[in-house]
CSV table of C-alpha atoms and ligand atoms in Angstrom, one decimal:
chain,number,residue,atom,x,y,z
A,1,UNK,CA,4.9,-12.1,17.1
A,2,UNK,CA,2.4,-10.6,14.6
A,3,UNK,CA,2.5,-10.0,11.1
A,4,UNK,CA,1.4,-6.7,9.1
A,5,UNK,CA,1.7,-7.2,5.4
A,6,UNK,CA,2.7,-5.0,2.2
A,7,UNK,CA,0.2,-4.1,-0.1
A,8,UNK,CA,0.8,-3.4,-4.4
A,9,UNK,CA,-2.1,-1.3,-5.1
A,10,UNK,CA,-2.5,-3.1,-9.1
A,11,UNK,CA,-5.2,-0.3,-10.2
A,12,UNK,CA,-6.5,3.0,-9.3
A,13,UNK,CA,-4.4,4.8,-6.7
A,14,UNK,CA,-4.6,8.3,-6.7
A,15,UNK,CA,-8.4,8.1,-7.8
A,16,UNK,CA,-9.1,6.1,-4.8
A,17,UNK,CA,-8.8,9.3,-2.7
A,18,UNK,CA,-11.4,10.7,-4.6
A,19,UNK,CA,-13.7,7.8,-4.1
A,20,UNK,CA,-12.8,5.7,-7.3
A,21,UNK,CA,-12.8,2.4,-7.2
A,22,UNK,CA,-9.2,0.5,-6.8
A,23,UNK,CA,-7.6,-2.7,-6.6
A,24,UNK,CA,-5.0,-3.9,-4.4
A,25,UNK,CA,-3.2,-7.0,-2.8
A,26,UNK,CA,-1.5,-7.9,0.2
A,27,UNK,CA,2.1,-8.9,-0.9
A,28,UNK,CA,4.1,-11.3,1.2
A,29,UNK,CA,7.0,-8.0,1.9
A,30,UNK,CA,6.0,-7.7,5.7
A,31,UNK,CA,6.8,-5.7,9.0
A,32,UNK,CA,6.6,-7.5,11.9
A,33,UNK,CA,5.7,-6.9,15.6
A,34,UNK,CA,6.8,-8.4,19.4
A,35,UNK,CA,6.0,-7.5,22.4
A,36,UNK,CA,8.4,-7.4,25.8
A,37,UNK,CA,7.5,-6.7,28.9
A,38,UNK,CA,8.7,-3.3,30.4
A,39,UNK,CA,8.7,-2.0,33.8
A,40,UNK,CA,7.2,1.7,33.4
A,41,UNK,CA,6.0,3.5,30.4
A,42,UNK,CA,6.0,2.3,26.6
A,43,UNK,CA,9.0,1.8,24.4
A,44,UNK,CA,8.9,1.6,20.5
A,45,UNK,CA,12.2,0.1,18.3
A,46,UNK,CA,11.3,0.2,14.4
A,47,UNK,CA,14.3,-1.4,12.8
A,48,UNK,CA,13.3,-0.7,9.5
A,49,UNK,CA,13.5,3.3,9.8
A,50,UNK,CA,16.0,3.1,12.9
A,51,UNK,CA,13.5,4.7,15.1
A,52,UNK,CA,13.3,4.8,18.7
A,53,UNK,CA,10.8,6.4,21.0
A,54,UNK,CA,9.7,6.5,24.6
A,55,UNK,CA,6.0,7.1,24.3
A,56,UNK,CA,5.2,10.8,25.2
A,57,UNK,CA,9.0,12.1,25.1
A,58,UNK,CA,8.4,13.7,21.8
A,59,UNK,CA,4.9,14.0,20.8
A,60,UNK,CA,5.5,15.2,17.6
A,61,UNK,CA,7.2,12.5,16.1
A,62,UNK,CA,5.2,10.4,13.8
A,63,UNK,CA,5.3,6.7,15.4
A,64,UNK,CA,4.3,8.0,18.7
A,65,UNK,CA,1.6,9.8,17.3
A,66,UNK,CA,0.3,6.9,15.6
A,67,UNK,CA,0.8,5.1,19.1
A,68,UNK,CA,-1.3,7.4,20.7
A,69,UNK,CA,-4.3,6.8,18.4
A,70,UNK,CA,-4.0,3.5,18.6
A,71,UNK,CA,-3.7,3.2,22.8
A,72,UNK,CA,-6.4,5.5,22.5
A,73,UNK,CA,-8.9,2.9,20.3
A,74,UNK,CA,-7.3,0.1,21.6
A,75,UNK,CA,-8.3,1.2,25.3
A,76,UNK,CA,-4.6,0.1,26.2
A,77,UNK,CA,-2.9,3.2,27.5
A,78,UNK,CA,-1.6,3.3,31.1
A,79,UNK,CA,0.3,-0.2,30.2
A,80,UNK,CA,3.6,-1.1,30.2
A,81,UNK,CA,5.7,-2.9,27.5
A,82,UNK,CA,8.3,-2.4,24.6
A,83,UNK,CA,7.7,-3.3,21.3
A,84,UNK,CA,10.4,-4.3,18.5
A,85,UNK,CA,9.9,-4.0,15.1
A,86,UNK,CA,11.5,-5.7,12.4
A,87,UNK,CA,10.6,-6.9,8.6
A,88,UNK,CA,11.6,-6.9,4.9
A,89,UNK,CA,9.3,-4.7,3.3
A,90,UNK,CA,11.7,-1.3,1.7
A,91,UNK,CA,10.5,1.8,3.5
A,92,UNK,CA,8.7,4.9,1.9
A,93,UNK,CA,8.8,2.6,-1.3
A,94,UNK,CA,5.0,2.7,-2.2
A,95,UNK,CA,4.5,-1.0,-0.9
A,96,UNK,CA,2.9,0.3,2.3
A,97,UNK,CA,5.0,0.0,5.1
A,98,UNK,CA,3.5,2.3,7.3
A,99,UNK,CA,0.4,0.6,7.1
A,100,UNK,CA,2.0,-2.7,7.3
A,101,UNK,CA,3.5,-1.5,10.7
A,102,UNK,CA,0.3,0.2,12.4
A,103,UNK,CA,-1.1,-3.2,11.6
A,104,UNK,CA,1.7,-5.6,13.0
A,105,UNK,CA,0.9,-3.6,16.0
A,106,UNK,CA,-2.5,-3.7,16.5
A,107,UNK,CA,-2.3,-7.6,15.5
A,108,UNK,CA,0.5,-7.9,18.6
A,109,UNK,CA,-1.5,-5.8,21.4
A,110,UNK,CA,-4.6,-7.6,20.3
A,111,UNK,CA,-3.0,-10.6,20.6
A,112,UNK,CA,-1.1,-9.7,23.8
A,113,UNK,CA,-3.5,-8.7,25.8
A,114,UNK,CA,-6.8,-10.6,24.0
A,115,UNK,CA,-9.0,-7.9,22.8
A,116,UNK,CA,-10.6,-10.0,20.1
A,117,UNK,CA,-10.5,-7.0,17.4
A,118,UNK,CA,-12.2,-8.4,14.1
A,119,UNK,CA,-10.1,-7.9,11.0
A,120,UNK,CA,-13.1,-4.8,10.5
A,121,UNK,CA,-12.1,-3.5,14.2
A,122,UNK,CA,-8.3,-3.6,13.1
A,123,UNK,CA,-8.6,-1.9,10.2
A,124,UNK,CA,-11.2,0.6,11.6
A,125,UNK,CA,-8.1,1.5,14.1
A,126,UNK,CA,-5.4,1.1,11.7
A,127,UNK,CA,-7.3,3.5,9.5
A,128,UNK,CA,-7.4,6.1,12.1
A,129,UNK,CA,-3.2,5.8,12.6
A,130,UNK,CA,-2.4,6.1,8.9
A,131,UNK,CA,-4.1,9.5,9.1
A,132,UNK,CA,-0.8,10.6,11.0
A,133,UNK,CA,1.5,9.1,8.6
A,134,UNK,CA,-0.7,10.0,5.1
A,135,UNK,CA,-3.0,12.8,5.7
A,136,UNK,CA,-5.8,12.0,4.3
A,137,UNK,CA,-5.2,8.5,3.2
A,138,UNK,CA,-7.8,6.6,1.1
A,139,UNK,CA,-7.7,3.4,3.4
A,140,UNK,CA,-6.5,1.3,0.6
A,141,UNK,CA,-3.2,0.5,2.1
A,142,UNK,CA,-4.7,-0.6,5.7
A,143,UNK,CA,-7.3,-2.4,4.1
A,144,UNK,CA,-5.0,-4.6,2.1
A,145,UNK,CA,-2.7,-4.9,4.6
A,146,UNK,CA,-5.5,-5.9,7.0
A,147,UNK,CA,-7.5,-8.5,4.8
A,148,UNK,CA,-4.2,-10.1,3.1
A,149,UNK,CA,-6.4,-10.5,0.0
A,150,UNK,CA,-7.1,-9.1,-3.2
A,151,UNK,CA,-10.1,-6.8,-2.9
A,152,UNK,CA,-12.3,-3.9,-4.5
A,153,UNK,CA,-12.0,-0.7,-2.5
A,154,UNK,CA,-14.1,2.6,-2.6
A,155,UNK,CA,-13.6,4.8,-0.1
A,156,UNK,CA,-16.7,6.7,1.4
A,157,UNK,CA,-16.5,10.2,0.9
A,158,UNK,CA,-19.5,10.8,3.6
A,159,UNK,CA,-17.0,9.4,6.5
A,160,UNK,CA,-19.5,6.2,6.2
A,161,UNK,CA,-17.7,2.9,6.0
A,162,UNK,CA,-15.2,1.9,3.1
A,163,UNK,CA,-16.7,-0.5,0.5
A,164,UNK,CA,-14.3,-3.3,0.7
A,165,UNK,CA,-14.7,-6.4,-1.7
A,166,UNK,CA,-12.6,-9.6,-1.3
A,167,UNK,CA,-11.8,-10.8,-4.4
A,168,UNK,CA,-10.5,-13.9,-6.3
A,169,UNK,CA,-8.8,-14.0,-9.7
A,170,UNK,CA,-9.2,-17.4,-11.7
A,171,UNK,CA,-5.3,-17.6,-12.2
A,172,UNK,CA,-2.5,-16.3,-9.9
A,173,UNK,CA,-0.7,-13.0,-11.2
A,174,UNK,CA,3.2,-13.7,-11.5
A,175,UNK,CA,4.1,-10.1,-10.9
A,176,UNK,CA,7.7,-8.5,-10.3
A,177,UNK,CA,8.1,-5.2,-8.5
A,178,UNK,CA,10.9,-3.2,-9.4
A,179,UNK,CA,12.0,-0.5,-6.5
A,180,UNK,CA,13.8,2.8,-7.9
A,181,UNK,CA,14.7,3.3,-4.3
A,182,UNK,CA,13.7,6.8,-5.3
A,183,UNK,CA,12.2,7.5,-1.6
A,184,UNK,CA,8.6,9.6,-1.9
A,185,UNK,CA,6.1,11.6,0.2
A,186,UNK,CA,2.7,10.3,0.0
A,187,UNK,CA,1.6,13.8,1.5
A,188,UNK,CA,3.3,16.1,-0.9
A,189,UNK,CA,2.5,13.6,-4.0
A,190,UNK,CA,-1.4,13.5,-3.1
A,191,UNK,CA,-1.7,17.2,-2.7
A,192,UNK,CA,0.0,17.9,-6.2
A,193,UNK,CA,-2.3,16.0,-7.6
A,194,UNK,CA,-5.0,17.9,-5.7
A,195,UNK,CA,-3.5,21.2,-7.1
A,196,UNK,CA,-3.1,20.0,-10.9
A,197,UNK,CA,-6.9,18.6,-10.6
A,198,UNK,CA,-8.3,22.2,-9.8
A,199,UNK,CA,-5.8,24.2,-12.1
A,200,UNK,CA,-7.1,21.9,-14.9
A,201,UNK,CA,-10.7,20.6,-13.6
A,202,UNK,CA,-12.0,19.9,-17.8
A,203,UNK,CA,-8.5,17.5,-18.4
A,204,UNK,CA,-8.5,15.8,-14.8
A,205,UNK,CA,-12.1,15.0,-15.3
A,206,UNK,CA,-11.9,13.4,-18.3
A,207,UNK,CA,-8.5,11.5,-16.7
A,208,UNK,CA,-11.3,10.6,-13.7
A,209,UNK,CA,-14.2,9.2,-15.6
A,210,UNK,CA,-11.2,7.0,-17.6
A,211,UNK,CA,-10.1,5.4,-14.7
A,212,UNK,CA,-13.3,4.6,-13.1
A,213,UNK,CA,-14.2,2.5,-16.2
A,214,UNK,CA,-11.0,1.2,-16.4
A,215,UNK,CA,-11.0,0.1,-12.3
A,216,UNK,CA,-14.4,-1.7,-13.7
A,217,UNK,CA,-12.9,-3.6,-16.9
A,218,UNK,CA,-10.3,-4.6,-15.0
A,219,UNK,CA,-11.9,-6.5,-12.3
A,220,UNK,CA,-14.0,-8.5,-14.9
A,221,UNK,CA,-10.6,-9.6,-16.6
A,222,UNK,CA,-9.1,-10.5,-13.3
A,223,UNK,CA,-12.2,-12.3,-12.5
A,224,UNK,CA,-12.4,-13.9,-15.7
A,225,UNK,CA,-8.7,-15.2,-15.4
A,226,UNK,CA,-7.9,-12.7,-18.9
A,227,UNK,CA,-3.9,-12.0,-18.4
A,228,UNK,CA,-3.7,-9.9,-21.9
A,229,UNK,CA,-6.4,-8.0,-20.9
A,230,UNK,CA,-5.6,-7.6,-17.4
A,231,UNK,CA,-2.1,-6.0,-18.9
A,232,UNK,CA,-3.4,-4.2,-21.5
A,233,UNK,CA,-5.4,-2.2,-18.3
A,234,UNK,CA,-1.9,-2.0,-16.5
A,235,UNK,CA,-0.7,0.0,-19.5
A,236,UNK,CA,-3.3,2.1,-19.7
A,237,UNK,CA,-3.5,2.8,-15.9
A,238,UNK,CA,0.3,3.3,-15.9
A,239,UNK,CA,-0.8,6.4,-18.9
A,240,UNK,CA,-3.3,8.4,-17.0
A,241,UNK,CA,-0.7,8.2,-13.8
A,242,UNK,CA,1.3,9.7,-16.3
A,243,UNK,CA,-1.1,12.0,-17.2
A,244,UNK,CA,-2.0,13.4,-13.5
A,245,UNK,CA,1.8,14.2,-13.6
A,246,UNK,CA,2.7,11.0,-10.9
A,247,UNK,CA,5.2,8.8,-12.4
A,248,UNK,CA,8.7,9.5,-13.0
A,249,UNK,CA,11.7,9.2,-15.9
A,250,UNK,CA,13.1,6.0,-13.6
A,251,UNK,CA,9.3,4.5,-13.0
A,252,UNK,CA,9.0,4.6,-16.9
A,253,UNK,CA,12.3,3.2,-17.7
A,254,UNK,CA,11.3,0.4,-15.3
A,255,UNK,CA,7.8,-0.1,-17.0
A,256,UNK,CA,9.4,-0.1,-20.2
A,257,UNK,CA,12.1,-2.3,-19.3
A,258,UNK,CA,9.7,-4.5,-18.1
A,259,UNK,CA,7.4,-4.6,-21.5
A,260,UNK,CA,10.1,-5.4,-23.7
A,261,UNK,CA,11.4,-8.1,-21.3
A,262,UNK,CA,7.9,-10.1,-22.0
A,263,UNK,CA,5.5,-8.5,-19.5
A,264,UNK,CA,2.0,-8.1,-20.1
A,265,UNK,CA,1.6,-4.7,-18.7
A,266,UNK,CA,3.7,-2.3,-16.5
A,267,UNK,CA,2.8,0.4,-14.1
A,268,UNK,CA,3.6,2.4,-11.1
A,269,UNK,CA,2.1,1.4,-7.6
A,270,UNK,CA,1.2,3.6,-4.8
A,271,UNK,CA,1.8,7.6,-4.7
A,272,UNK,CA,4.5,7.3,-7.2
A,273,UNK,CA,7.3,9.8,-8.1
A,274,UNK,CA,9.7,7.4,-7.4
A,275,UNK,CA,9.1,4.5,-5.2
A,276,UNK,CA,7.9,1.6,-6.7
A,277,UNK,CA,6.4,0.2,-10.0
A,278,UNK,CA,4.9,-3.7,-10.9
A,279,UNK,CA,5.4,-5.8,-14.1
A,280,UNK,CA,2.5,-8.2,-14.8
A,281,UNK,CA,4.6,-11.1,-15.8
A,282,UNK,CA,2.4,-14.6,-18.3
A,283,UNK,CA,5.0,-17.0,-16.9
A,284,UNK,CA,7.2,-18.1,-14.3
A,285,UNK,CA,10.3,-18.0,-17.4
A,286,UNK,CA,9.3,-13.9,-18.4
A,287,UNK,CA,9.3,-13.6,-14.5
A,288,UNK,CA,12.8,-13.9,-14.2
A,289,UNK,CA,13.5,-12.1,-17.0
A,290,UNK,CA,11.9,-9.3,-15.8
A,291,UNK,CA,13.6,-9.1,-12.9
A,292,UNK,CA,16.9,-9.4,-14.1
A,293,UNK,CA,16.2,-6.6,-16.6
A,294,UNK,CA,15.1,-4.6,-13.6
A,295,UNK,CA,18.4,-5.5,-11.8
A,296,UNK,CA,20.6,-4.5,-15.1
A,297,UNK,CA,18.9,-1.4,-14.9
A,298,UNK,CA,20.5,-0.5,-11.5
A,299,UNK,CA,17.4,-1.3,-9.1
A,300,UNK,CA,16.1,-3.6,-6.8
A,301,UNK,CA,13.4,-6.3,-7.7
A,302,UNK,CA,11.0,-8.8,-5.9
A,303,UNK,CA,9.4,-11.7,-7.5
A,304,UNK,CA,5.7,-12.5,-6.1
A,305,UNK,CA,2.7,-13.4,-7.0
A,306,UNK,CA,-0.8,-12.1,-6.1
A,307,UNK,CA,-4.7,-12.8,-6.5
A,308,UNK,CA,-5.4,-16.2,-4.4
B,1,LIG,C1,-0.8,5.4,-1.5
B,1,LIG,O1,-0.3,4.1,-1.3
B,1,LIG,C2,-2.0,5.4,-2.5
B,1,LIG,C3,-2.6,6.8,-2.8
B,1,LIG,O2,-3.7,6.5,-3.6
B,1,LIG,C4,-3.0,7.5,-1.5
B,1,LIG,C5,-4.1,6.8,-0.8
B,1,LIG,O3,-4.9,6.1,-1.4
B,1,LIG,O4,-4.3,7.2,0.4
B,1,LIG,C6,-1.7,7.6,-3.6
């Protein structure tokens, strides 16, 4: 059985498609893969969206397509076997399940059938499959998901390789993600922005060159182990989402919830409009809090930590 693993995107999404820098971690939230033996042909079960498909029987449905790219690169069609999917990661959420899940499958049919695939190879592939689910995804999600680190991420405009930093804060981040279980579409949310950015090119650039710098202060307060700091950036990330017209009445309420509870800083992660947002949390004790505020609020929330 092999593991694929959530990501919280802590700053920069959106940008990131436009070859900003970002930040994200691998969160312990997971999907998870195991292969059976099957007489003929291939058979998929995702638990986690109820889905079940018989390679080839419907070629337009989105986990087969993904399974095509990935027999494809994997040089694995023509075999036989069924693969069950399971995990705890909440679906369409922002935490990067589909990524999560092309990885746990790679990881199994590499481990299956002992390809060897470096973590680069895997992600390489599992880049190539989240086109079908996202678009034109950044790579952020598979990357995280892939390295199960915190790292630095540019995507390269030319179609050359991402730039992909691991990275190490000095002290762990206590976060707490709060779910609105408001369920989102990466597409639709992407290509909004997309439309708002040409409509208004003079604002959205201004917005831009603000949260490159801002990608770039707040590596040097991870790095330097600077919590106020780092939350202070969370804020002001959480404003220019607002800004590019990407977070929501509930993803605010959360945030704000969340700051008045004792957290450093408060923002949306991933495409936003609904799905899910993070609380930077100074302590174990605020932690809780947080989440419990969260909870009183009506939603769901996860206590984690991220950055070692
Ligand atoms: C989605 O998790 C993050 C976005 O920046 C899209 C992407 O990077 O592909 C909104």
């Amino acid at each position: 059985m092999q593991y694929g693993y959530g990501k919280l995107i802590l700053f920069g999404e959106h940008f990131v498609v436009y070859g900003l820098p970002g930040i994200a971690s691998s969160i312990g939230l997971y999907t998870r893969c195991q292969l059976y033996p099957n007489k003929t042909g291939i058979k998929v079960r995702d638990r986690l969206t109820n889905k079940n498909i018989v390679l080839g029987e419907n070629k337009q449905e989105i986990l087969d397509r993904a399974m095509q790219i990935i027999l494809k690169e994997t040089g694995l069609g023509g075999k036989n076997f069924r693969l069950e999917i399971d995990g705890d990661i909440p679906v369409f959420g922002g935490l990067g399940s589909s990524a999560a899940l092309i990885v746990s499958i790679i990881r199994e049919l590499n481990e299956h059938y002992k390809l060897k695939l470096s973590n680069e190879q895997v992600n390489e592939i599992a880049f190539k499959a989240e086109h079908v689910f996202h678009g034109n995804p950044s790579g952020i999600d598979n990357t995280a998901s892939t390295y199960r680190s915190l790292l630095w991420f540019e995507k390269n405009l030319s179609g050359g390789k991402n730039k992909i930093e691991l990275l190490k804060c000095k002290k762990p981040l206590l976060v707490v993600i709060g779910n609105t279980k408001i369920i989102h579409d990466t597409v639709e949310t992407v290509a909004e922005v997309k439309k708002k950015k040409e409509k208004e090119p003079k604002k959205f650039d201004k917005i831009f060159e603000d949260a490159k710098e801002l990608v770039f202060q707040a590596r040097n307060a991870l790095e330097k182990g600077d919590l106020p700091k780092t939350g202070e950036l969370i804020n002001e990330n959480q404003e220019l989402l607002q800004e590019i017209g990407v977070s929501s009445p509930e993803l605010d309420l959360l945030c704000k919830a969340s700051v008045e509870n004792g957290a450093l800083g408060a923002k949306l992660t991933g495409a936003g409009m609904g799905g899910c947002m993070f609380a930077l949390c100074p302590d174990k004790k605020t932690q809780e809090k947080v989440a419990q505020a969260i909870r009183k609020k009506g939603f769901d929330s996860y206590i984690t930590s991220v950055g070692v």
